[in-house]
Tab-separated table of C-alpha atoms in Angstrom:
chain	number	residue	atom	x	y	z
A	1	UNK	CA	106.680	129.965	96.605
A	2	UNK	CA	107.946	126.478	96.230
A	3	UNK	CA	105.060	124.633	94.693
A	4	UNK	CA	102.423	126.966	96.300
A	5	UNK	CA	100.799	127.301	93.262
A	6	UNK	CA	100.283	123.601	92.841
A	7	UNK	CA	99.034	123.167	96.604
A	8	UNK	CA	96.290	125.939	96.154
A	9	UNK	CA	95.377	124.674	92.748
A	10	UNK	CA	95.115	121.145	93.966
A	11	UNK	CA	93.143	121.762	96.908
A	12	UNK	CA	90.791	123.700	94.738
A	13	UNK	CA	90.018	120.580	92.716
A	14	UNK	CA	89.721	118.083	95.643
A	15	UNK	CA	86.181	118.598	96.038
A	16	UNK	CA	85.271	118.340	92.255
A	17	UNK	CA	87.704	115.386	92.125
A	18	UNK	CA	85.928	113.316	94.816
A	19	UNK	CA	82.556	114.109	93.157
A	20	UNK	CA	83.824	113.003	89.685
A	21	UNK	CA	85.562	109.993	91.007
A	22	UNK	CA	82.210	108.975	93.128
A	23	UNK	CA	80.164	109.271	89.893
A	24	UNK	CA	82.491	107.047	87.965
A	25	UNK	CA	82.883	104.338	90.529
A	26	UNK	CA	79.092	104.268	90.678
A	27	UNK	CA	78.773	103.980	86.968
A	28	UNK	CA	81.251	101.216	86.581
A	29	UNK	CA	79.649	99.283	89.467
A	30	UNK	CA	76.445	99.627	87.629
A	31	UNK	CA	78.199	97.887	84.580
A	32	UNK	CA	79.602	95.482	86.671
A	33	UNK	CA	76.077	94.439	88.390
A	34	UNK	CA	74.448	94.315	84.911
A	35	UNK	CA	77.233	92.527	83.179
A	36	UNK	CA	75.912	88.769	83.867
A	37	UNK	CA	72.685	89.862	82.275
A	38	UNK	CA	74.063	91.822	79.324
A	39	UNK	CA	76.850	89.506	78.413
A	40	UNK	CA	74.578	86.439	78.355
A	41	UNK	CA	71.946	87.634	76.479
A	42	UNK	CA	74.099	89.384	74.124
A	43	UNK	CA	76.112	86.251	73.423
A	44	UNK	CA	73.003	84.118	72.881
A	45	UNK	CA	71.202	86.934	70.524
A	46	UNK	CA	70.806	86.068	66.821
A	47	UNK	CA	69.252	89.359	66.592
A	48	UNK	CA	72.556	91.073	67.956
A	49	UNK	CA	74.692	89.162	65.497
A	50	UNK	CA	72.583	90.341	62.810
A	51	UNK	CA	73.091	93.921	63.689
A	52	UNK	CA	76.683	93.612	64.408
A	53	UNK	CA	76.868	91.973	60.628
A	54	UNK	CA	75.004	95.228	59.101
A	55	UNK	CA	76.425	97.893	61.115
A	56	UNK	CA	79.353	99.988	59.543
A	57	UNK	CA	82.642	98.626	61.191
A	58	UNK	CA	83.651	102.228	62.099
A	59	UNK	CA	80.430	102.633	64.063
A	60	UNK	CA	80.848	99.033	65.836
A	61	UNK	CA	84.454	100.070	66.806
A	62	UNK	CA	83.471	103.573	67.904
A	63	UNK	CA	80.749	102.198	70.590
A	64	UNK	CA	82.592	99.345	71.438
A	65	UNK	CA	79.948	96.812	70.310
A	66	UNK	CA	82.415	94.084	69.346
A	67	UNK	CA	83.389	93.277	72.654
A	68	UNK	CA	80.062	93.115	74.613
A	69	UNK	CA	79.933	89.528	75.228
A	70	UNK	CA	82.211	89.445	78.495
A	71	UNK	CA	82.611	91.540	81.703
A	72	UNK	CA	86.090	92.723	80.391
A	73	UNK	CA	84.830	93.471	77.293
A	74	UNK	CA	81.657	95.373	78.448
A	75	UNK	CA	83.927	97.610	80.696
A	76	UNK	CA	86.638	98.384	77.831
A	77	UNK	CA	84.494	98.780	75.068
A	78	UNK	CA	81.519	100.986	76.943
A	79	UNK	CA	82.897	102.061	80.220
A	80	UNK	CA	86.572	102.778	79.344
A	81	UNK	CA	86.501	103.840	75.650
A	82	UNK	CA	83.231	105.945	76.230
A	83	UNK	CA	82.760	106.953	79.634
A	84	UNK	CA	86.432	107.339	80.748
A	85	UNK	CA	88.135	108.233	77.616
A	86	UNK	CA	85.462	110.478	76.322
A	87	UNK	CA	83.839	112.051	79.306
A	88	UNK	CA	86.672	112.445	81.749
A	89	UNK	CA	88.781	113.540	78.957
A	90	UNK	CA	86.242	116.169	77.952
A	91	UNK	CA	86.245	117.157	81.792
A	92	UNK	CA	89.775	117.586	82.015
A	93	UNK	CA	90.034	119.543	78.580
A	94	UNK	CA	87.263	121.726	80.015
A	95	UNK	CA	88.769	122.394	83.387
A	96	UNK	CA	92.209	123.179	82.020
A	97	UNK	CA	90.683	125.676	79.463
A	98	UNK	CA	89.230	127.535	82.419
A	99	UNK	CA	92.322	127.635	84.504
A	100	UNK	CA	94.718	130.077	83.186
A	101	UNK	CA	92.132	132.088	81.267
A	102	UNK	CA	89.714	132.022	84.169
A	103	UNK	CA	92.431	133.494	86.512
A	104	UNK	CA	93.035	136.066	84.008
A	105	UNK	CA	89.267	137.231	83.519
A	106	UNK	CA	88.700	137.279	87.034
A	107	UNK	CA	91.833	139.382	87.899
A	108	UNK	CA	93.386	136.822	90.215
A	109	UNK	CA	96.458	136.304	87.640
A	110	UNK	CA	97.792	140.033	87.916
A	111	UNK	CA	97.798	139.631	91.655
A	112	UNK	CA	99.522	136.325	91.560
A	113	UNK	CA	102.274	137.272	89.137
A	114	UNK	CA	103.002	140.334	91.416
A	115	UNK	CA	104.382	138.013	94.005
A	116	UNK	CA	108.163	136.607	93.110
A	117	UNK	CA	106.956	133.668	90.946
A	118	UNK	CA	107.638	133.154	87.191
A	119	UNK	CA	104.772	132.734	84.493
A	120	UNK	CA	106.379	129.157	83.928
A	121	UNK	CA	106.027	128.120	87.264
A	122	UNK	CA	102.295	129.371	87.466
A	123	UNK	CA	101.641	127.611	84.251
A	124	UNK	CA	103.455	124.231	84.532
A	125	UNK	CA	101.864	123.935	88.533
A	126	UNK	CA	98.364	124.796	87.345
A	127	UNK	CA	98.415	122.176	84.725
A	128	UNK	CA	100.012	119.516	87.235
A	129	UNK	CA	97.138	120.083	89.546
A	130	UNK	CA	95.147	118.006	86.940
A	131	UNK	CA	96.696	114.901	88.433
A	132	UNK	CA	94.539	115.583	91.695
A	133	UNK	CA	91.425	114.389	90.019
A	134	UNK	CA	93.216	112.009	87.538
A	135	UNK	CA	94.881	110.180	90.582
A	136	UNK	CA	91.762	110.142	92.766
A	137	UNK	CA	89.508	108.793	90.307
A	138	UNK	CA	92.313	106.445	89.189
A	139	UNK	CA	92.306	104.702	92.496
A	140	UNK	CA	88.575	104.870	93.663
A	141	UNK	CA	87.097	103.641	90.138
A	142	UNK	CA	89.163	100.377	89.812
A	143	UNK	CA	88.499	99.794	93.797
A	144	UNK	CA	84.975	100.122	93.186
A	145	UNK	CA	84.952	97.733	90.048
A	146	UNK	CA	86.909	94.923	91.917
A	147	UNK	CA	84.845	95.068	94.900
A	148	UNK	CA	81.842	94.781	92.705
A	149	UNK	CA	83.306	91.864	90.831
A	150	UNK	CA	83.476	89.939	93.954
A	151	UNK	CA	79.713	89.276	94.069
A	152	UNK	CA	79.410	88.417	90.401
A	153	UNK	CA	80.713	85.745	88.083
A	154	UNK	CA	82.881	86.197	86.188
A	155	UNK	CA	85.663	88.106	87.834
A	156	UNK	CA	88.061	90.292	86.230
A	157	UNK	CA	92.088	90.109	85.834
A	158	UNK	CA	93.303	92.602	88.543
A	159	UNK	CA	96.545	93.496	86.564
A	160	UNK	CA	94.765	94.557	83.394
A	161	UNK	CA	92.339	96.710	85.632
A	162	UNK	CA	95.157	98.349	86.934
A	163	UNK	CA	97.163	98.732	84.023
A	164	UNK	CA	94.292	100.173	82.015
A	165	UNK	CA	94.302	103.138	84.653
A	166	UNK	CA	98.054	103.660	84.521
A	167	UNK	CA	98.161	103.961	80.909
A	168	UNK	CA	95.204	106.124	80.519
A	169	UNK	CA	97.160	108.658	82.674
A	170	UNK	CA	99.087	109.849	79.713
A	171	UNK	CA	96.165	109.984	77.705
A	172	UNK	CA	94.053	112.105	80.197
A	173	UNK	CA	97.165	114.719	80.664
A	174	UNK	CA	97.523	115.176	76.754
A	175	UNK	CA	93.542	115.985	76.869
A	176	UNK	CA	94.342	118.447	79.843
A	177	UNK	CA	97.209	119.991	77.845
A	178	UNK	CA	94.897	120.559	74.863
A	179	UNK	CA	92.633	122.439	77.287
A	180	UNK	CA	95.706	124.442	78.445
A	181	UNK	CA	96.711	125.603	75.047
A	182	UNK	CA	93.256	126.783	74.356
A	183	UNK	CA	93.280	128.623	77.739
A	184	UNK	CA	96.082	130.845	76.864
A	185	UNK	CA	95.281	131.164	73.217
A	186	UNK	CA	91.484	132.292	73.577
A	187	UNK	CA	90.355	135.672	74.868
A	188	UNK	CA	87.875	134.658	77.324
A	189	UNK	CA	87.050	131.517	79.730
A	190	UNK	CA	83.598	130.501	78.134
A	191	UNK	CA	85.038	130.656	74.509
A	192	UNK	CA	88.047	128.460	75.486
A	193	UNK	CA	85.801	126.022	77.525
A	194	UNK	CA	83.204	125.592	74.653
A	195	UNK	CA	85.999	125.427	72.247
A	196	UNK	CA	87.959	122.526	74.353
A	197	UNK	CA	84.666	120.541	74.514
A	198	UNK	CA	84.287	120.794	70.750
A	199	UNK	CA	87.949	120.203	69.820
A	200	UNK	CA	88.110	117.044	71.755
A	201	UNK	CA	84.596	115.369	70.817
A	202	UNK	CA	85.628	116.331	67.329
A	203	UNK	CA	88.961	114.493	67.556
A	204	UNK	CA	87.059	111.505	68.785
A	205	UNK	CA	84.579	111.301	65.955
A	206	UNK	CA	87.347	112.137	63.713
A	207	UNK	CA	89.505	109.276	64.960
A	208	UNK	CA	86.522	106.811	65.214
A	209	UNK	CA	85.376	107.390	61.387
A	210	UNK	CA	88.277	108.677	59.159
A	211	UNK	CA	90.628	105.410	59.413
A	212	UNK	CA	88.455	103.864	56.676
A	213	UNK	CA	88.852	106.698	54.222
A	214	UNK	CA	92.112	107.453	52.075
A	215	UNK	CA	93.207	110.029	54.719
A	216	UNK	CA	93.116	107.498	57.607
A	217	UNK	CA	96.624	108.457	58.458
A	218	UNK	CA	95.128	111.831	59.644
A	219	UNK	CA	93.624	109.991	62.847
A	220	UNK	CA	97.013	109.872	64.237
A	221	UNK	CA	96.771	113.431	65.450
A	222	UNK	CA	93.889	112.348	67.850
A	223	UNK	CA	95.252	111.340	71.272
A	224	UNK	CA	92.460	108.393	71.413
A	225	UNK	CA	94.287	106.780	68.686
A	226	UNK	CA	97.013	105.807	71.300
A	227	UNK	CA	94.927	104.849	74.167
A	228	UNK	CA	93.114	101.553	73.624
A	229	UNK	CA	91.402	99.919	76.542
A	230	UNK	CA	90.146	96.875	74.515
A	231	UNK	CA	93.803	95.889	73.777
A	232	UNK	CA	94.766	96.281	77.535
A	233	UNK	CA	91.717	94.388	79.241
A	234	UNK	CA	90.834	91.732	76.367
A	235	UNK	CA	94.350	91.050	75.055
A	236	UNK	CA	96.696	92.069	78.012
A	237	UNK	CA	98.646	94.052	75.751
A	238	UNK	CA	100.436	97.002	77.109
A	239	UNK	CA	101.393	99.862	74.645
A	240	UNK	CA	104.135	101.851	76.200
A	241	UNK	CA	105.192	103.342	73.076
A	242	UNK	CA	101.686	104.989	72.492
A	243	UNK	CA	102.016	106.334	76.073
A	244	UNK	CA	105.304	107.621	75.357
A	245	UNK	CA	103.784	109.335	72.395
A	246	UNK	CA	100.845	110.976	74.373
A	247	UNK	CA	103.572	112.207	77.246
A	248	UNK	CA	105.665	113.618	74.173
A	249	UNK	CA	102.749	115.323	72.733
A	250	UNK	CA	101.708	116.754	76.178
A	251	UNK	CA	105.057	118.314	76.769
A	252	UNK	CA	104.817	119.869	73.344
A	253	UNK	CA	101.562	121.151	73.967
A	254	UNK	CA	102.777	122.618	77.493
A	255	UNK	CA	105.657	124.343	75.685
A	256	UNK	CA	103.569	126.236	73.314
A	257	UNK	CA	101.335	127.085	76.338
A	258	UNK	CA	104.347	128.435	77.934
A	259	UNK	CA	105.708	130.564	75.001
A	260	UNK	CA	102.159	131.922	74.381
A	261	UNK	CA	101.690	132.690	78.297
A	262	UNK	CA	105.108	134.500	78.765
A	263	UNK	CA	104.249	136.834	76.136
A	264	UNK	CA	100.781	137.631	76.907
A	265	UNK	CA	99.778	141.141	78.215
A	266	UNK	CA	97.709	140.563	81.343
A	267	UNK	CA	95.588	143.514	82.229
């Protein structure tokens, strides 16, 4: 059954992958189309500068308000920090949390394991099927943004646009791995998926606000700590070390899931 699980799960995800990719593409094009008006008004707004001076720094950074005066900043601070990292991360965590547990709850897993295939293969290939929505969205979305920028002024640096998607892949895989762990730890699909949403959103808030406290080092446990779209799109800085940390964390989470899954009593 060489890669049969991956092919089956990948094909199962195709429809939703194209759906979410089109949704992200349309949303990104909306940001691009409105960028000239938003960035010009904000850059000249004394009221916005006053609000920025009064708001707490964690709030400003959490919502990307500090970089809304340029197209790259608007996309990095709002689209990639909020829409891409948070909502795409939530989608992948939620989807992964329902994968293994969903097959167990619906009596598909015991039928699958009756074939000559190991539990490790099932788990790993099920997880790798998350690459289908990740890769499709990572092609369609930047292509839509690039095409959209051809009709406005200013343009955007293509290299930074590509790199923000390349370096978001380890982050998105880590989000999926969190969902995979919950999928084998919790007792039913709904609980696992609800927990997945709660955990990832809590990590986002945790990473946004705890750095200003005496326990700021705890923010290092959040995957959002290692993916900064502002650094990539505004400064042209590519943090491959953080990408490596996210991939290592993903492997650890998969290993934990594999140990739990191989010891589960599936009925």
